[in-house]
Coordinates of C-alpha atoms and ligand atoms in Angstrom, one line a residue:
M160 CA -10.4 11.6 -6.6
K161 CA -9.0 10.4 -9.9
L162 CA -9.5 6.3 -9.8
T163 CA -6.7 4.5 -11.0
R164 CA -6.6 0.7 -11.8
R165 CA -4.7 0.6 -8.7
S166 CA -6.4 2.5 -6.6
F167 CA -10.3 1.3 -8.0
L168 CA -8.7 -2.8 -7.4
T169 CA -7.4 -1.8 -3.7
A170 CA -10.8 0.3 -3.1
V171 CA -13.1 -2.7 -4.0
G172 CA -10.6 -5.1 -2.1
L173 CA -9.8 -7.4 -4.9
A174 CA -6.4 -8.1 -3.4
P175 CA -4.9 -7.9 -6.9
L176 CA -1.0 -8.4 -7.4
I177 CA 0.4 -5.2 -7.2
P178 CA 4.2 -4.9 -8.6
Q179 CA 6.2 -3.1 -6.4
P180 CA 9.6 -1.1 -6.9
E181 CA 12.5 -3.6 -7.2
P182 CA 15.2 -3.7 -3.9
Q183 CA 18.4 -5.6 -4.6
A184 CA 17.6 -7.7 -1.3
I185 CA 14.6 -8.9 0.4
I186 CA 14.6 -9.8 3.8
V187 CA 11.8 -11.6 5.4
G188 CA 11.4 -11.5 8.9
T189 CA 13.0 -8.8 11.4
G190 CA 14.2 -11.1 14.1
Y191 CA 17.6 -11.8 15.0
G192 CA 19.1 -13.4 11.9
A193 CA 17.1 -10.9 9.7
A194 CA 18.1 -7.8 11.5
V195 CA 22.1 -8.7 11.0
A196 CA 21.5 -9.4 7.3
A197 CA 19.8 -6.1 7.3
K198 CA 22.5 -4.5 9.3
R199 CA 25.3 -6.0 6.6
L200 CA 23.9 -5.9 3.6
G201 CA 22.7 -1.9 4.1
E202 CA 26.4 -1.1 5.5
K203 CA 27.1 -2.6 2.1
G204 CA 25.1 0.0 0.2
I205 CA 22.8 -3.0 -1.0
K206 CA 19.1 -1.7 -1.3
T207 CA 17.2 -3.9 1.1
L208 CA 13.5 -4.3 2.0
M209 CA 12.7 -6.1 5.0
L210 CA 9.3 -7.4 5.2
E211 CA 7.5 -8.5 8.6
M212 CA 4.4 -9.7 9.3
G213 CA 3.7 -8.3 12.8
Q214 CA 3.3 -4.4 13.9
S215 CA 6.1 -2.1 14.1
W216 CA 5.7 -1.6 17.8
D217 CA 6.8 2.1 18.1
Q218 CA 2.8 3.9 18.6
K219 CA 1.5 4.4 22.4
G220 CA -1.7 2.8 23.3
P221 CA -4.5 5.0 25.3
D222 CA -2.7 4.2 28.3
G223 CA 0.5 5.7 27.4
K224 CA 2.3 3.0 26.8
V225 CA 3.3 0.8 23.8
F226 CA 3.1 -2.4 25.2
C227 CA 0.8 -3.9 28.1
D228 CA 2.0 -5.7 31.5
M229 CA 1.6 -9.4 32.1
L230 CA -1.0 -8.8 35.2
H231 CA -2.9 -6.6 33.2
P232 CA -2.8 -8.1 29.8
D233 CA -5.2 -6.5 27.1
R234 CA -5.3 -6.8 22.9
R235 CA -1.6 -6.0 22.5
S236 CA -0.3 -8.9 24.4
M237 CA -0.9 -11.3 21.9
W238 CA -1.2 -12.4 18.2
F239 CA -5.1 -12.9 17.1
K240 CA -6.3 -14.8 20.2
D241 CA -9.6 -14.2 22.1
R242 CA -8.0 -15.2 25.1
T243 CA -4.4 -15.0 26.6
E244 CA -2.2 -18.2 26.3
A245 CA 0.7 -17.3 29.1
P246 CA 2.6 -20.5 30.0
L247 CA 0.9 -21.2 33.2
E248 CA -2.5 -22.1 32.8
T249 CA -4.1 -21.7 36.2
L250 CA -2.6 -20.5 39.9
L251 CA -4.1 -23.1 42.9
W252 CA -6.2 -24.4 40.0
L253 CA -8.0 -21.4 39.6
D254 CA -8.3 -19.6 36.0
V255 CA -6.9 -16.5 37.2
V256 CA -4.1 -16.1 34.9
N257 CA -5.7 -15.7 31.6
R258 CA -7.7 -13.2 30.2
D259 CA -10.4 -12.5 27.3
I260 CA -8.9 -10.2 24.8
E261 CA -9.7 -8.1 22.1
R262 CA -8.4 -10.5 18.5
Y263 CA -5.6 -8.2 17.4
A264 CA -2.0 -8.0 15.7
G265 CA -0.5 -8.2 19.5
V266 CA 3.3 -8.6 20.0
L267 CA 3.3 -12.6 21.6
D268 CA 2.1 -15.5 19.0
K269 CA 1.6 -19.3 20.3
V270 CA 1.2 -21.3 17.7
H271 CA -0.2 -24.3 18.1
Y272 CA 1.1 -27.8 16.8
P273 CA -0.5 -31.6 17.7
N274 CA 2.1 -32.3 20.8
M275 CA 4.0 -28.7 20.6
S276 CA 3.3 -25.2 20.9
V277 CA 5.9 -22.7 19.9
Y278 CA 5.7 -19.2 21.2
V279 CA 7.1 -16.8 19.0
G280 CA 7.5 -12.6 18.9
R281 CA 5.3 -10.8 16.5
G282 CA 6.4 -7.6 15.6
V283 CA 9.9 -5.5 13.9
G284 CA 12.1 -6.8 16.2
G285 CA 10.7 -10.7 15.9
G286 CA 11.6 -12.8 19.4
S287 CA 13.4 -9.5 20.9
L288 CA 10.6 -7.9 21.7
V289 CA 8.8 -10.3 24.2
N290 CA 11.7 -12.5 25.2
G291 CA 13.4 -12.7 28.7
G292 CA 16.8 -11.1 26.9
M293 CA 19.0 -13.8 28.7
A294 CA 22.3 -13.5 26.2
V295 CA 24.2 -16.8 26.9
T296 CA 27.1 -18.1 24.8
P297 CA 26.7 -22.0 24.8
K298 CA 29.4 -23.9 26.3
R299 CA 32.2 -24.4 23.6
E300 CA 32.1 -28.8 23.9
Y301 CA 28.3 -28.5 23.0
F302 CA 28.6 -26.1 20.2
E303 CA 30.9 -28.3 18.6
K304 CA 29.1 -31.0 18.8
I305 CA 25.5 -29.8 17.2
L306 CA 27.6 -27.1 14.5
P307 CA 30.7 -29.4 13.9
Q308 CA 30.8 -27.7 10.5
V309 CA 31.7 -24.4 12.0
D310 CA 35.0 -23.5 13.0
A311 CA 34.6 -23.1 16.5
D312 CA 38.1 -20.7 17.0
E313 CA 36.6 -18.0 14.9
M314 CA 33.1 -18.1 16.7
Y315 CA 34.2 -17.8 20.3
G316 CA 37.2 -15.3 19.0
T317 CA 35.2 -13.1 16.8
Y318 CA 31.7 -13.6 16.1
F319 CA 30.4 -14.3 19.5
P320 CA 32.1 -11.3 21.4
L321 CA 30.8 -9.4 18.2
A322 CA 27.2 -10.3 18.7
N323 CA 27.3 -9.6 22.6
K324 CA 28.8 -6.2 21.9
N325 CA 26.1 -5.6 18.9
L326 CA 23.3 -6.8 21.2
R327 CA 24.5 -4.6 24.2
V328 CA 25.0 -7.8 26.8
N329 CA 25.4 -6.9 30.4
T330 CA 25.6 -8.4 33.6
I331 CA 23.9 -7.5 36.8
D332 CA 25.9 -6.2 39.5
R333 CA 26.4 -8.7 42.4
T334 CA 25.8 -5.9 44.8
F335 CA 22.7 -5.3 43.4
F336 CA 21.9 -8.9 42.9
E337 CA 22.3 -9.5 46.6
T338 CA 20.8 -6.6 48.0
T339 CA 18.0 -5.8 46.2
E340 CA 14.1 -7.6 46.9
Y341 CA 13.7 -8.2 43.6
Y342 CA 16.2 -11.2 43.3
H343 CA 15.2 -12.8 46.5
F344 CA 13.4 -15.6 44.0
A345 CA 16.9 -16.3 42.7
R346 CA 18.7 -16.3 46.1
V347 CA 16.2 -18.7 47.2
S348 CA 16.4 -21.1 44.5
R349 CA 20.4 -20.5 44.5
A350 CA 20.5 -21.6 48.2
H351 CA 18.1 -24.8 47.0
A352 CA 20.3 -25.8 44.6
G353 CA 23.5 -25.5 46.8
R354 CA 21.7 -27.6 49.4
A355 CA 21.5 -30.1 46.7
G356 CA 25.4 -30.2 46.2
K357 CA 24.2 -28.0 42.3
K358 CA 25.9 -25.0 40.8
T359 CA 24.7 -22.0 40.0
T360 CA 25.7 -19.3 37.3
F361 CA 25.0 -15.6 36.6
V362 CA 23.4 -15.2 33.2
P363 CA 23.8 -12.0 31.1
N364 CA 20.8 -9.9 29.2
V365 CA 20.4 -7.6 27.1
Y366 CA 18.0 -5.6 29.8
D367 CA 20.4 -2.5 31.0
F368 CA 20.9 -3.4 34.6
E369 CA 21.5 0.1 35.4
H370 CA 18.3 1.0 34.4
M371 CA 16.8 -1.7 36.1
R372 CA 18.7 -0.3 39.9
K373 CA 17.3 3.2 39.4
E374 CA 13.9 1.6 38.8
T375 CA 14.1 0.2 42.2
L376 CA 15.2 3.6 43.6
G377 CA 12.1 5.2 41.8
E378 CA 14.8 7.2 39.8
A379 CA 13.8 5.5 36.1
P380 CA 10.5 4.3 34.6
R381 CA 9.5 0.9 35.8
S382 CA 9.3 -1.9 33.6
A383 CA 11.2 -5.3 34.7
T384 CA 10.2 -4.6 38.4
A385 CA 6.5 -3.7 36.7
G386 CA 5.4 -7.1 35.8
E387 CA 7.0 -6.6 32.1
V388 CA 8.1 -8.9 29.5
I389 CA 6.6 -11.6 27.7
Y390 CA 4.0 -9.1 26.4
G391 CA 6.9 -6.4 25.4
N392 CA 8.8 -4.4 28.1
N393 CA 8.2 -0.6 27.6
H394 CA 12.1 0.3 29.3
G395 CA 15.1 -1.2 29.6
K396 CA 15.3 -3.8 27.3
A397 CA 17.9 -3.3 24.4
S398 CA 15.6 -5.2 21.5
L399 CA 16.4 -5.4 18.1
D400 CA 15.0 -1.8 17.0
Q401 CA 17.4 -0.4 19.4
T402 CA 20.3 -2.1 18.3
Y403 CA 21.1 -4.1 15.0
L404 CA 18.1 -2.7 13.2
R405 CA 18.3 0.9 14.6
D406 CA 21.9 0.5 12.7
A407 CA 20.4 -1.1 9.4
L408 CA 17.9 2.0 9.3
A409 CA 20.6 4.3 9.7
T410 CA 22.5 3.4 6.8
G411 CA 19.3 4.3 4.4
N412 CA 19.6 1.5 2.6
V413 CA 17.3 -0.6 4.4
T414 CA 13.4 -0.2 4.3
I415 CA 11.1 -2.1 6.5
L416 CA 7.1 -3.2 5.8
P417 CA 5.6 -3.7 8.6
L418 CA 2.2 -6.1 8.8
H419 CA 3.5 -7.6 5.5
R420 CA 3.2 -11.5 5.1
V421 CA 4.9 -13.1 2.9
T422 CA 3.1 -16.3 1.7
R423 CA 5.0 -17.6 -1.3
I424 CA 8.3 -17.7 -3.1
Q425 CA 8.7 -18.3 -6.4
P426 CA 12.0 -18.6 -8.9
G427 CA 13.3 -15.1 -9.7
Y428 CA 12.8 -14.5 -6.6
R429 CA 9.1 -13.4 -6.7
L430 CA 7.5 -13.0 -3.3
T431 CA 3.5 -12.8 -3.2
V432 CA 2.8 -10.6 0.2
E433 CA -0.2 -10.4 2.0
Q434 CA -0.7 -6.8 3.7
I435 CA -2.7 -7.1 6.6
D436 CA -4.1 -4.3 9.1
T437 CA -4.4 -4.6 13.0
D438 CA -7.7 -6.8 12.9
G439 CA -6.0 -9.2 10.7
K440 CA -8.1 -8.1 7.8
V441 CA -5.9 -8.8 4.2
L442 CA -5.9 -4.9 2.8
R443 CA -4.0 -6.2 -0.6
T444 CA -1.8 -8.6 -2.1
K445 CA 1.2 -7.5 -3.4
E446 CA 4.1 -8.7 -5.6
F447 CA 7.9 -8.2 -4.8
S448 CA 10.9 -9.3 -6.9
C449 CA 14.7 -9.6 -5.6
R450 CA 17.9 -10.8 -7.1
Y451 CA 18.9 -12.0 -3.2
L452 CA 16.7 -13.5 -0.8
F453 CA 17.1 -14.3 2.9
L454 CA 15.0 -15.7 5.0
G455 CA 14.7 -14.7 8.4
A456 CA 10.8 -15.6 9.2
G457 CA 12.4 -17.9 12.2
S458 CA 12.2 -21.6 12.9
L459 CA 8.7 -21.8 11.7
G460 CA 8.4 -19.0 9.4
T461 CA 11.4 -19.7 7.2
T462 CA 10.8 -23.5 7.2
E463 CA 6.7 -22.7 6.8
L464 CA 7.4 -20.9 3.5
L465 CA 10.4 -23.5 1.9
V466 CA 8.6 -26.9 2.6
R467 CA 5.5 -25.3 1.1
A468 CA 7.6 -23.6 -1.9
R469 CA 9.1 -27.2 -2.2
E470 CA 5.8 -29.2 -1.4
T471 CA 3.5 -27.4 -4.8
G472 CA 7.0 -27.1 -6.7
D473 CA 7.3 -23.6 -6.7
L474 CA 11.1 -24.2 -5.7
D475 CA 13.4 -26.6 -6.3
L476 CA 14.5 -27.8 -2.8
N477 CA 16.1 -30.7 -0.8
E478 CA 14.7 -33.3 1.2
H479 CA 16.8 -31.7 4.5
I480 CA 14.1 -28.8 4.0
G481 CA 11.6 -29.5 7.2
Q482 CA 14.2 -31.6 9.4
G483 CA 15.9 -31.7 12.3
W484 CA 13.6 -29.3 14.4
G485 CA 13.6 -29.8 18.1
P486 CA 12.5 -27.4 21.0
N487 CA 15.8 -26.7 22.7
G488 CA 14.9 -29.6 25.3
N489 CA 12.3 -26.9 27.0
V490 CA 10.6 -27.9 30.1
M491 CA 9.3 -25.9 32.4
T492 CA 8.5 -27.0 36.3
A493 CA 7.8 -25.2 39.8
R494 CA 8.6 -25.8 43.2
A495 CA 6.5 -24.9 46.5
V496 CA 8.8 -22.3 47.6
P497 CA 8.1 -18.9 49.3
T498 CA 9.8 -16.4 46.5
G499 CA 8.8 -13.3 47.7
F500 CA 6.2 -10.9 46.3
R501 CA 8.3 -8.2 44.4
Q502 CA 10.2 -10.1 41.3
S503 CA 11.8 -8.5 38.7
T504 CA 10.8 -10.3 35.2
I505 CA 14.1 -10.6 34.0
P506 CA 16.2 -13.7 34.8
V507 CA 19.5 -13.4 36.1
L508 CA 20.9 -17.1 37.4
A509 CA 20.6 -20.4 36.2
I510 CA 21.0 -24.1 37.6
D511 CA 24.0 -25.0 35.6
D512 CA 23.9 -29.4 36.0
W513 CA 24.4 -29.7 32.0
D514 CA 26.9 -32.4 33.1
N515 CA 23.5 -34.2 33.5
G516 CA 22.0 -32.9 30.4
V517 CA 20.0 -29.6 32.2
F518 CA 20.8 -25.7 32.4
A519 CA 17.3 -24.5 34.6
E520 CA 16.8 -20.9 34.2
I521 CA 16.0 -19.5 37.3
A522 CA 12.2 -18.1 36.1
P523 CA 10.3 -15.0 37.7
M524 CA 6.4 -15.4 38.8
P525 CA 5.9 -11.8 39.3
A526 CA 2.3 -11.4 40.6
G527 CA 2.1 -8.7 43.3
I528 CA 1.9 -11.7 45.9
E529 CA 3.4 -14.5 47.6
T530 CA 2.5 -17.5 45.5
L531 CA 4.7 -19.9 47.2
T532 CA 5.9 -20.7 43.5
A533 CA 9.9 -21.3 42.5
L534 CA 9.6 -21.4 38.8
Y535 CA 11.9 -23.1 36.3
L536 CA 12.4 -22.7 32.4
A537 CA 15.1 -25.7 31.7
I538 CA 16.9 -26.5 28.9
T539 CA 17.5 -29.9 28.5
D540 CA 20.0 -32.0 26.5
N541 CA 16.9 -34.3 24.0
P542 CA 18.3 -35.8 21.0
E543 CA 14.8 -36.1 19.6
R544 CA 14.1 -34.2 16.3
A545 CA 11.3 -34.3 13.8
G546 CA 10.2 -33.0 10.7
F547 CA 7.2 -30.6 9.1
R548 CA 4.7 -32.1 6.9
Y549 CA 2.8 -30.0 4.2
D550 CA -0.8 -30.8 4.0
R551 CA -2.2 -30.1 0.6
N552 CA -5.8 -29.7 1.4
T553 CA -5.2 -27.4 3.6
N554 CA -2.0 -25.9 1.9
T555 CA -0.7 -25.8 6.0
V556 CA 2.6 -27.0 7.3
T557 CA 2.5 -28.9 10.4
L558 CA 5.0 -30.3 12.8
D559 CA 5.0 -33.9 13.8
W560 CA 6.3 -33.9 17.2
T561 CA 5.0 -36.7 19.0
S562 CA 4.5 -36.2 23.0
E563 CA 7.1 -39.1 23.7
Q564 CA 9.8 -37.4 22.0
S565 CA 9.1 -35.1 25.3
R566 CA 9.9 -37.5 27.8
P567 CA 14.0 -37.5 27.9
A568 CA 13.8 -34.0 28.7
V569 CA 11.3 -34.4 31.5
Q570 CA 13.3 -37.1 32.7
K571 CA 16.6 -34.9 32.9
A572 CA 14.3 -32.0 34.3
K573 CA 13.0 -34.5 37.0
A574 CA 16.1 -35.5 37.9
L575 CA 17.4 -32.3 38.8
F576 CA 14.3 -31.2 40.4
D577 CA 13.7 -34.6 42.3
E578 CA 16.9 -34.2 44.1
L579 CA 16.5 -30.4 44.7
N580 CA 12.6 -31.4 46.6
R581 CA 14.5 -33.8 48.7
S582 CA 17.5 -31.8 50.0
N583 CA 15.2 -29.2 50.6
L584 CA 12.3 -31.1 52.0
T585 CA 9.9 -29.2 49.4
T586 CA 7.5 -30.6 46.7
Y587 CA 6.6 -30.1 42.9
R588 CA 3.3 -27.6 42.5
Y589 CA 0.7 -29.4 40.6
D590 CA -1.9 -26.3 39.9
L591 CA 0.1 -24.9 37.1
F592 CA 0.3 -26.3 34.2
G593 CA -3.4 -28.1 33.5
N594 CA -3.9 -31.7 34.1
N595 CA -2.0 -31.4 37.9
K596 CA 1.2 -32.1 36.1
A597 CA 4.4 -31.3 37.3
F598 CA 6.0 -30.5 34.2
S599 CA 5.0 -28.3 31.2
D600 CA 6.7 -30.5 28.2
D601 CA 4.5 -29.7 25.5
F602 CA 5.7 -26.0 24.9
T603 CA 8.9 -24.1 23.6
Y604 CA 10.1 -20.7 23.9
H605 CA 13.0 -21.6 21.7
P606 CA 12.4 -23.9 18.3
L607 CA 15.2 -24.1 16.4
G608 CA 15.8 -26.2 12.9
G609 CA 13.9 -27.2 10.1
C610 CA 16.5 -26.0 7.6
V611 CA 19.9 -27.1 9.3
L612 CA 23.4 -25.6 8.2
G613 CA 25.3 -28.2 5.9
R614 CA 22.1 -30.2 5.0
A615 CA 19.2 -28.2 3.8
T616 CA 21.8 -25.2 3.3
D617 CA 25.6 -25.2 2.8
E618 CA 27.7 -24.8 5.4
F619 CA 27.0 -20.8 5.2
G620 CA 23.3 -20.6 5.1
R621 CA 23.0 -21.0 1.1
V622 CA 20.2 -23.0 0.5
R623 CA 21.0 -26.0 -1.8
G624 CA 20.3 -26.6 -5.1
Q625 CA 19.2 -22.4 -5.5
Q626 CA 21.0 -19.2 -6.5
N627 CA 21.1 -15.9 -3.8
L628 CA 19.0 -17.6 -1.5
Y629 CA 19.9 -17.7 2.0
V630 CA 18.6 -18.9 5.2
T631 CA 19.4 -16.7 8.7
D632 CA 17.5 -17.6 11.4
G633 CA 17.4 -20.1 14.0
S634 CA 16.1 -22.6 11.6
L635 CA 19.5 -23.2 10.8
I636 CA 20.1 -25.0 14.1
A637 CA 19.6 -28.4 14.6
G638 CA 17.0 -28.6 17.3
S639 CA 19.0 -27.9 20.5
V640 CA 22.0 -25.1 21.4
G641 CA 22.3 -26.1 25.0
A642 CA 21.6 -22.7 26.1
N643 CA 19.0 -19.7 25.3
P644 CA 19.6 -19.3 21.6
F645 CA 19.5 -15.6 20.9
V646 CA 23.4 -15.2 20.9
T647 CA 23.9 -18.0 18.9
I648 CA 21.8 -17.2 16.3
T649 CA 23.1 -13.6 16.1
A650 CA 26.7 -14.9 16.1
L651 CA 26.2 -17.6 13.0
A652 CA 24.2 -14.7 11.2
E653 CA 27.1 -12.9 11.3
R654 CA 29.5 -15.2 10.7
N655 CA 27.3 -16.4 7.6
L656 CA 27.0 -12.8 6.3
A657 CA 30.5 -11.9 6.3
R658 CA 31.3 -14.7 3.5
I659 CA 28.2 -14.2 1.7
L660 CA 28.6 -10.3 1.4
T661 CA 32.4 -11.3 0.2
E662 CA 31.7 -14.3 -2.0
D663 CA 28.5 -13.5 -3.1
L664 CA 27.6 -10.2 -3.4
N665 CA 30.6 -8.5 -4.7
R666 CA 30.3 -10.6 -8.0
Ligands
FAE260 P1 12.1 -14.9 15.2 O1 13.2 -13.8 16.2 O2 11.5 -15.5 15.8 O3 11.8 -13.5 14.0 C1 11.0 -14.0 13.1 C2 10.4 -13.0 12.7 O4 9.9 -13.3 11.5 C3 9.0 -12.7 13.2 O5 9.3 -11.0 13.8 C4 7.9 -13.0 12.8 O6 6.6 -12.3 12.9 C5 8.5 -12.9 11.0 N1 7.8 -13.5 10.3 C6 7.8 -14.8 10.5 N2 6.9 -15.7 9.1 C7 6.9 -14.6 8.4 C8 6.4 -14.4 7.1 N3 5.9 -15.6 6.6 N4 6.1 -13.0 6.6 C9 6.7 -12.2 7.2 N5 7.1 -12.2 8.3 C10 7.2 -13.1 8.8 O7 13.7 -15.6 14.4 N6 15.9 -16.7 23.5 C11 17.4 -16.2 24.2 O8 18.2 -16.3 23.9 N7 17.0 -15.8 25.4 C12 16.2 -15.1 25.9 O9 15.9 -15.0 27.1 C13 14.4 -16.0 25.7 N8 13.3 -15.8 26.2 C14 12.4 -16.1 25.2 C15 11.2 -15.8 25.7 C16 9.8 -15.8 25.0 C17 8.5 -15.5 25.6 C18 9.9 -16.5 23.4 C19 9.0 -16.3 22.8 C20 11.5 -16.7 23.3 C21 12.3 -16.4 24.0 N9 14.0 -16.2 23.7 C22 14.9 -16.3 24.3 C23 13.6 -16.9 22.0 C24 14.2 -16.3 20.9 O10 13.5 -15.3 21.3 C25 13.9 -16.9 19.6 O11 15.3 -17.6 19.8 C26 14.8 -15.8 18.5 O12 13.8 -14.5 18.3 C27 14.8 -16.6 17.2 O13 15.0 -15.6 16.5 P2 14.7 -15.9 14.6 O14 16.0 -14.7 14.4 O15 14.9 -17.3 14.2

């Protein structure tokens, strides 16, 4: 083999900066906002490169499956952890929920900050690989409150319907819901809510409910009915690799590089990128350049890159970068109630008490046994927001959320579930979240904000003070959206891209 400079430097692992051919646009990340940008740029004929730090989840493991399930987690479950970190710590105070695993580029990450941990998806498809698929269009009144600068008529008339269509959102057949044992748990919570005078509402999803119905009849491969969700679904779910990203790739103008982590953004734009292997080893450091840069690395990823760029002097950015972050008021709680041992992992019903600031999804707890658990993930109207801080010594970015800031969320959730317990003579479960807590208020599935629309960026996601630099993900939304966020992130990205493509890329 002829030893070129490049192969020599690569072989000796010196991680040199290797210049790459230049695409017109680069997108960092492959989650919702990024996938919308890729489809729209690709359709416009713009050569686009997507850089994703996680894997492309298209290879089967030794068990013949791409993803592992929640009851038998292996190294595929989590992003470089020694042990799984499921939202429940224990069951009956017993350490039976989590397992030791090999460190590996798994699909679910839990990022830890001092008083708040954030779950995020890692891989081509971002959060769509691990989420519950709940596809909720927020209440218009609340949307108008949190995003006043966005034309709500246009969103509700055009972009929410467009996002729902492209994401393949569907709703459960009511007869199936009322009769299948897999939703007994949801019917129980509905009855209990009713006794407390609270209403429930069906929630659409991107999981194909016809596939699920066939699963229950043994006519389709099982996924939702086989304990698969937060570590990935092998079947049934229309994750982004099957929708927006597939469309983007079909244009022939979009390329995706998995296991490529962007670490630095310099003017031009020049990106420093580490290519890693599935053991986390840095194989090489590359440099990419582009004219148009779209940041879709999620609320944490995008904010971290821009805070670091500002604080190290790489980019001239305003003081709003790194501000306006919130956990969408997430609080998890559970009540001691028989809910059945067969449970679909896909939530379809929520207690809608938004008049009192709570929208609580009725969550499953599929354990294969009766655990006497009615589990809920409550989205609450918590007005608290936090900022990110750069630490020069470690070159890391950390979140300044305090535990007191979770209090308004817990108070609102507690008011609702105290009512449910009173009306049904039931109690909370204290054995699930550690420290005998009935409410888990120190993690979120829904990180939002950090580069808020109209402050860090203009009204369409153009980063203020920069040319051709765009934010296209959940960091645009200031900390709360009153519902599960991905439909809003998708619709907002569609709206922003439509404007950016006409005004900026026609130049
Ligand atoms: P996101 O989907 O997080 O994608 C960001 C991507 O960028 C990821 O693939 C990262 O690996 C990648 N990335 C980050 N930093 C870098 C870097 N430096 N270099 C290269 N790549 C990078 O962004 N939402 C709902 O609406 N309904 C649900 O039912 C629901 N359930 C959830 C359940 C779980 C367990 C979790 C974790 C989340 C859930 N969510 C749900 C939240 C939803 O998935 C989330 O709001 C969106 O995925 C956020 O979309 P973004 O485009 O902001």
